Short mmCIF file of C-alpha atoms in Angstrom, two decimals:
data_model
loop_
_atom_site.label_atom_id
_atom_site.label_comp_id
_atom_site.label_asym_id
_atom_site.label_seq_id
_atom_site.Cartn_x
_atom_site.Cartn_y
_atom_site.Cartn_z
CA MET T 12 -21.96 -29.21 49.20
CA ALA T 13 -21.34 -26.17 46.97
CA ARG T 14 -21.66 -22.75 48.59
CA ARG T 15 -24.78 -20.88 47.57
CA LYS T 16 -24.10 -17.52 46.00
CA THR T 17 -25.46 -14.62 48.00
CA GLY T 18 -26.84 -11.39 46.61
CA ARG T 19 -29.67 -10.01 44.52
CA ASP T 20 -31.21 -11.60 41.47
CA VAL T 21 -30.54 -8.66 39.17
CA HIS T 22 -30.33 -9.18 35.41
CA GLY T 23 -29.14 -6.90 32.63
CA TRP T 24 -26.20 -4.93 31.22
CA LEU T 25 -24.40 -1.95 32.69
CA VAL T 26 -22.29 -0.02 30.18
CA VAL T 27 -19.30 1.39 32.06
CA ASP T 28 -17.02 4.11 30.70
CA LYS T 29 -13.87 2.63 32.23
CA PRO T 30 -11.25 5.12 33.39
CA ALA T 31 -7.51 4.57 33.10
CA GLY T 32 -5.67 2.99 36.00
CA ILE T 33 -8.05 0.17 36.88
CA THR T 34 -8.34 -3.41 35.64
CA SER T 35 -11.44 -4.76 33.94
CA ASN T 36 -11.91 -7.32 36.71
CA ALA T 37 -11.79 -4.57 39.32
CA VAL T 38 -14.59 -2.77 37.46
CA VAL T 39 -16.70 -5.94 37.41
CA ASN T 40 -16.14 -6.47 41.14
CA LYS T 41 -17.16 -2.87 41.89
CA VAL T 42 -20.32 -3.19 39.78
CA ARG T 43 -21.26 -6.49 41.43
CA TRP T 44 -20.80 -4.90 44.86
CA ALA T 45 -22.74 -1.76 43.93
CA PHE T 46 -25.75 -3.79 42.76
CA GLY T 47 -25.37 -6.45 45.43
CA ALA T 48 -25.62 -8.93 42.55
CA LYS T 49 -25.04 -12.66 42.71
CA LYS T 50 -23.24 -12.86 39.40
CA ALA T 51 -21.39 -10.50 37.07
CA GLY T 52 -18.97 -10.69 34.15
CA HIS T 53 -17.65 -8.53 31.31
CA ALA T 54 -17.57 -8.83 27.53
CA GLY T 55 -13.98 -8.14 26.52
CA THR T 56 -11.00 -7.09 28.64
CA LEU T 57 -9.54 -3.61 28.40
CA ASP T 58 -5.93 -2.99 29.44
CA PRO T 59 -5.65 -1.16 32.80
CA GLU T 60 -4.56 2.12 31.17
CA ALA T 61 -7.20 1.92 28.42
CA THR T 62 -10.53 3.74 28.71
CA GLY T 63 -13.98 3.39 27.21
CA VAL T 64 -16.70 0.79 26.89
CA LEU T 65 -16.60 -2.08 29.34
CA ALA T 66 -19.95 -3.87 29.12
CA VAL T 67 -20.73 -5.61 32.41
CA ALA T 68 -23.35 -8.35 32.46
CA LEU T 69 -25.33 -9.12 35.61
CA GLY T 70 -27.22 -12.29 36.47
CA GLU T 71 -28.77 -14.10 33.51
CA ALA T 72 -27.27 -11.53 31.12
CA THR T 73 -23.93 -13.29 31.64
CA LYS T 74 -25.31 -16.01 29.34
CA THR T 75 -25.30 -13.47 26.50
CA VAL T 76 -21.66 -12.40 27.02
CA PRO T 77 -20.33 -14.54 24.11
CA TYR T 78 -22.49 -12.63 21.64
CA ILE T 79 -21.02 -9.27 22.70
CA THR T 80 -17.51 -10.72 22.83
CA ASP T 81 -17.92 -11.88 19.22
CA ALA T 82 -19.36 -8.55 18.02
CA PHE T 83 -17.38 -5.82 16.23
CA LYS T 84 -15.63 -3.27 18.45
CA ALA T 85 -14.20 0.17 17.69
CA TYR T 86 -11.05 1.75 19.09
CA ARG T 87 -9.42 5.16 18.87
CA PHE T 88 -5.74 5.07 19.77
CA THR T 89 -2.55 7.06 19.49
CA VAL T 90 0.75 5.49 18.45
CA LYS T 91 4.10 6.97 19.39
CA LEU T 92 6.53 6.48 16.54
CA GLY T 93 10.26 5.94 16.99
CA GLU T 94 10.16 3.67 20.04
CA ALA T 95 9.37 0.01 20.72
CA THR T 96 8.59 -1.17 24.26
CA ASN T 97 8.55 -4.65 25.74
CA THR T 98 4.80 -4.34 26.45
CA ASP T 99 3.90 -2.55 23.19
CA ASP T 100 2.45 0.33 25.25
CA ALA T 101 3.71 3.21 27.36
CA GLU T 102 3.77 1.10 30.55
CA GLY T 103 6.75 -0.92 29.35
CA GLU T 104 10.46 -0.37 28.97
CA VAL T 105 11.85 1.09 25.75
CA ILE T 106 13.78 -1.69 24.02
CA ALA T 107 14.61 -0.04 20.66
CA THR T 108 14.51 3.39 19.04
CA SER T 109 14.56 4.84 15.52
CA ASP T 110 15.10 8.34 14.09
CA LEU T 111 12.95 7.56 11.05
CA ARG T 112 9.58 9.35 10.84
CA PRO T 113 7.22 8.42 7.98
CA ASP T 114 5.02 11.09 6.44
CA ASP T 115 1.22 10.95 6.36
CA ALA T 116 1.10 9.38 2.91
CA GLU T 117 3.44 6.56 3.94
CA ILE T 118 1.34 5.84 7.02
CA ALA T 119 -1.91 5.87 5.05
CA ALA T 120 -0.43 3.49 2.48
CA ALA T 121 0.74 1.07 5.16
CA LEU T 122 -2.68 0.88 6.84
CA GLY T 123 -4.11 -1.06 3.91
CA GLY T 124 -2.01 -4.06 4.91
CA PHE T 125 -3.81 -4.21 8.24
CA THR T 126 -7.38 -4.53 6.98
CA GLY T 127 -9.40 -7.61 6.09
CA GLU T 128 -8.26 -10.90 7.59
CA ILE T 129 -4.77 -10.52 9.00
CA MET T 130 -2.55 -12.75 11.11
CA GLN T 131 -1.65 -11.17 14.42
CA VAL T 132 0.79 -12.23 17.13
CA PRO T 133 -0.54 -11.09 20.53
CA PRO T 134 1.81 -9.08 22.77
CA LYS T 135 4.01 -11.09 25.11
CA PHE T 136 2.52 -9.11 27.97
CA SER T 137 -1.00 -10.47 27.42
CA ALA T 138 -3.34 -13.03 28.98
CA VAL T 139 -2.76 -15.59 26.22
CA LYS T 140 -1.98 -19.01 27.69
CA ILE T 141 1.27 -20.76 26.85
CA ASP T 142 1.31 -24.37 28.10
CA GLY T 143 -1.18 -23.43 30.80
CA GLU T 144 0.64 -20.27 31.93
CA ARG T 145 -0.36 -16.68 31.16
CA ALA T 146 2.06 -15.07 28.74
CA TYR T 147 2.48 -11.95 30.91
CA LYS T 148 3.67 -14.11 33.82
CA LEU T 149 6.28 -15.78 31.65
CA ALA T 150 7.33 -12.39 30.27
CA ARG T 151 7.74 -10.95 33.78
CA ASP T 152 9.99 -13.91 34.64
CA ASP T 153 12.09 -13.26 31.50
CA GLU T 154 11.16 -16.67 30.10
CA GLU T 155 11.81 -17.33 26.42
CA PHE T 156 8.63 -18.28 24.54
CA GLU T 157 6.78 -17.74 21.30
CA ILE T 158 3.12 -16.92 20.72
CA ALA T 159 1.50 -18.32 17.60
CA ALA T 160 -0.10 -15.88 15.18
CA ARG T 161 -3.89 -15.96 15.04
CA PRO T 162 -6.40 -14.62 12.54
CA LEU T 163 -8.12 -11.29 13.14
CA TRP T 164 -10.72 -9.55 11.00
CA VAL T 165 -10.09 -5.80 10.74
CA GLU T 166 -13.10 -4.09 9.21
CA SER T 167 -11.38 -0.71 8.94
CA LEU T 168 -8.23 1.11 10.08
CA GLU T 169 -7.92 4.82 9.38
CA MET T 170 -5.65 7.72 10.33
CA VAL T 171 -7.72 10.47 11.93
CA ALA T 172 -5.04 12.82 13.28
CA ARG T 173 -1.31 13.53 13.17
CA PRO T 174 -0.61 15.65 16.28
CA ASP T 175 3.11 15.84 15.46
CA ALA T 176 5.87 13.92 13.73
CA ASP T 177 6.17 11.49 16.65
CA HIS T 178 2.48 10.59 16.98
CA VAL T 179 -0.41 9.34 14.86
CA THR T 180 -4.00 8.76 15.95
CA LEU T 181 -5.92 5.90 14.39
CA GLU T 182 -9.44 4.48 14.51
CA MET T 183 -10.03 0.76 14.06
CA VAL T 184 -13.08 -1.49 13.86
CA CYS T 185 -12.28 -5.15 14.33
CA GLY T 186 -13.67 -8.52 15.34
CA LYS T 187 -13.04 -10.73 18.34
CA GLY T 188 -9.58 -11.14 19.81
CA GLY T 189 -7.80 -8.09 18.42
CA TYR T 190 -4.87 -6.49 20.25
CA VAL T 191 -4.49 -2.79 19.52
CA ARG T 192 -1.00 -2.89 20.99
CA ALA T 193 -0.02 -5.49 18.38
CA ILE T 194 -1.39 -3.28 15.59
CA ALA T 195 0.78 -0.39 16.82
CA ARG T 196 3.84 -2.64 17.13
CA ASP T 197 3.41 -4.19 13.69
CA LEU T 198 2.58 -0.89 11.99
CA GLY T 199 5.76 0.61 13.40
CA ALA T 200 7.73 -2.38 12.16
CA THR T 201 6.17 -2.13 8.68
CA LEU T 202 7.03 1.57 8.49
CA GLY T 203 10.55 0.87 9.75
CA CYS T 204 10.23 3.43 12.56
CA LEU T 205 8.94 1.22 15.44
CA GLY T 206 5.94 2.19 17.55
CA HIS T 207 3.83 1.59 20.63
CA VAL T 208 0.44 2.65 21.98
CA VAL T 209 0.35 5.67 24.29
CA GLU T 210 -3.42 6.20 24.48
CA LEU T 211 -6.30 3.81 23.85
CA ARG T 212 -10.08 4.17 24.06
CA ARG T 213 -12.78 1.67 23.09
CA THR T 214 -15.52 3.85 21.63
CA TRP T 215 -18.12 1.14 21.11
CA SER T 216 -18.61 -2.59 21.51
CA GLY T 217 -21.49 -4.25 19.69
CA PRO T 218 -24.62 -2.27 20.67
CA PHE T 219 -22.90 -0.39 23.50
CA ASP T 220 -21.40 3.12 23.09
CA ALA T 221 -18.93 4.90 25.35
CA GLU T 222 -21.14 8.00 25.22
CA ASP T 223 -23.80 6.03 27.10
CA GLY T 224 -21.34 4.68 29.66
CA VAL T 225 -21.72 5.15 33.40
CA THR T 226 -18.71 6.53 35.27
CA MET T 227 -17.11 4.81 38.23
CA ASP T 228 -17.85 7.91 40.32
CA LEU T 229 -21.58 7.57 39.60
CA ILE T 230 -21.47 3.87 40.43
CA GLU T 231 -19.89 4.73 43.79
CA GLU T 232 -22.42 7.49 44.40
CA LEU T 233 -25.48 5.33 43.65
CA ALA T 234 -24.16 2.04 45.06
CA LYS T 235 -26.72 -0.04 46.94
CA SER T 236 -29.55 2.31 45.94
CA PRO T 237 -32.52 1.61 43.60
CA ASP T 238 -31.45 4.59 41.48
CA LEU T 239 -28.55 2.58 40.09
CA ASP T 240 -31.00 0.10 38.56
CA ASP T 241 -32.23 2.88 36.26
CA TYR T 242 -28.96 2.61 34.34
CA LEU T 243 -29.35 -1.10 33.63
CA ARG T 244 -29.98 -2.09 30.03
CA PRO T 245 -32.09 -5.18 29.30
CA LEU T 246 -30.57 -8.62 28.93
CA GLU T 247 -31.99 -8.70 25.42
CA ASP T 248 -29.52 -6.00 24.27
CA GLY T 249 -26.83 -8.68 24.37
CA LEU T 250 -28.71 -10.65 21.71
CA GLU T 251 -28.98 -7.84 19.16
CA ASP T 252 -26.94 -9.67 16.52
CA LEU T 253 -29.16 -12.78 16.61
CA PRO T 254 -32.61 -13.03 14.99
CA GLU T 255 -35.54 -12.95 17.39
CA LEU T 256 -38.31 -15.54 17.24
CA LYS T 257 -41.66 -15.23 19.01
CA ALA T 258 -42.44 -18.27 21.15
CA THR T 259 -45.96 -19.53 21.65
CA ALA T 260 -47.18 -19.79 25.25
CA GLU T 261 -46.69 -23.55 25.21
CA GLY T 262 -43.38 -23.20 23.35
CA ALA T 263 -42.07 -20.75 25.95
CA ASN T 264 -43.01 -23.14 28.76
CA ARG T 265 -41.20 -26.02 27.07
CA LEU T 266 -38.14 -23.90 26.35
CA ARG T 267 -37.90 -22.80 29.99
CA HIS T 268 -37.57 -26.46 30.90
CA GLY T 269 -34.81 -27.05 28.36
CA ASN T 270 -36.96 -28.69 25.72
CA GLN T 271 -37.49 -27.63 22.11
CA GLY T 272 -40.45 -25.28 21.80
CA MET T 273 -42.66 -23.95 19.04
CA VAL T 274 -41.80 -20.50 17.68
CA ILE T 275 -43.07 -18.21 14.97
CA ALA T 276 -40.29 -17.63 12.44
CA SER T 277 -39.94 -15.30 9.46
CA ASP T 278 -36.39 -14.55 8.29
CA VAL T 279 -34.55 -17.55 9.73
CA GLU T 280 -33.58 -20.78 8.03
CA TYR T 281 -33.22 -24.31 9.29
CA GLY T 282 -30.06 -24.57 11.42
CA ASP T 283 -29.76 -20.84 12.19
CA GLU T 284 -28.91 -19.70 15.71
CA ALA T 285 -31.62 -17.44 17.15
CA TRP T 286 -33.31 -16.44 20.38
CA ALA T 287 -36.90 -16.83 21.43
CA SER T 288 -38.95 -14.28 23.33
CA TYR T 289 -42.33 -14.42 25.02
CA GLU T 290 -44.18 -11.24 25.92
CA GLY T 291 -41.05 -9.24 25.15
CA LYS T 292 -38.68 -11.20 27.41
CA ALA T 293 -35.90 -13.54 26.34
CA VAL T 294 -36.63 -17.20 27.02
CA ALA T 295 -33.80 -19.10 25.33
CA VAL T 296 -31.07 -19.13 22.69
CA GLY T 297 -30.77 -22.11 20.40
CA ILE T 298 -30.97 -23.57 16.91
CA TYR T 299 -34.06 -23.17 14.78
CA LYS T 300 -35.37 -26.38 13.22
CA ALA T 301 -38.70 -26.85 11.48
CA GLY T 302 -40.82 -24.47 13.51
CA GLU T 303 -39.11 -25.12 16.83
CA LEU T 304 -36.16 -23.70 18.74
CA HIS T 305 -33.79 -26.28 20.20
CA PRO T 306 -32.29 -24.46 23.21
CA SER T 307 -28.61 -24.24 24.09
CA ARG T 308 -29.05 -21.52 26.76
CA VAL T 309 -32.17 -20.97 28.84
CA PHE T 310 -32.84 -17.75 30.76
CA ASN T 311 -34.19 -18.16 34.28
CA LEU T 312 -35.92 -14.82 34.74
#
């Protein structure tokens, strides 16, 4: 018999402003403990030394995680020019150096090659699986392996500061699966000067902004108290990029039981993915067909 999960039935999103020096999973575990929640997960890993938005889903909100994972995300990061590291960030060992330093115009010109749909090879120190093994584990064991390039949509990549000849600060908006460290590595290679990330912050992720993020100190301070619940955002925030349909009373009841239910539609077409609400609360996500939503995910609220 499977073990029953213990904890509170708490549902919603907590936007955490993750500090450097802690893993994303450690943040999720701390949030789950602080709320006493049965279930928690996050929408997009940040490297341990990265800061910024880590959106943590609790309870039924975990069913909306894929929609935040797929959403656009924005990063502000600083690249150190003249050095390549084995991890493509400052945590790794320097493996090559260059005395070449491009000027601002050369950097700006190179950025154009990193926008639109690009092919990106993830860093070897990443969680990508190679024949069932995490790439970072193989890299730590000095195994020889290759990671296949994968497509990434980069909406924009701009230079926002040049602190000195050795550093450039960039802002990027991209789709799912982007590695900022790989952008820094490949930009340095394109410029002929090498490069790696020395500072990285995710400024927003889908509907969630770093400015609205809760600190780990506040989570510790309010842990196990009702006051922490005041910082929860509704489950429905995770569905912002999908059209909302209003379910009828009977339709909502059918949807809750996993059956197609009647909805009132306006701007959706046959075959579109959408979510249905009843009295302001999410009921299900599914495919709209001829006046009904055919559910793929049902929310048990």
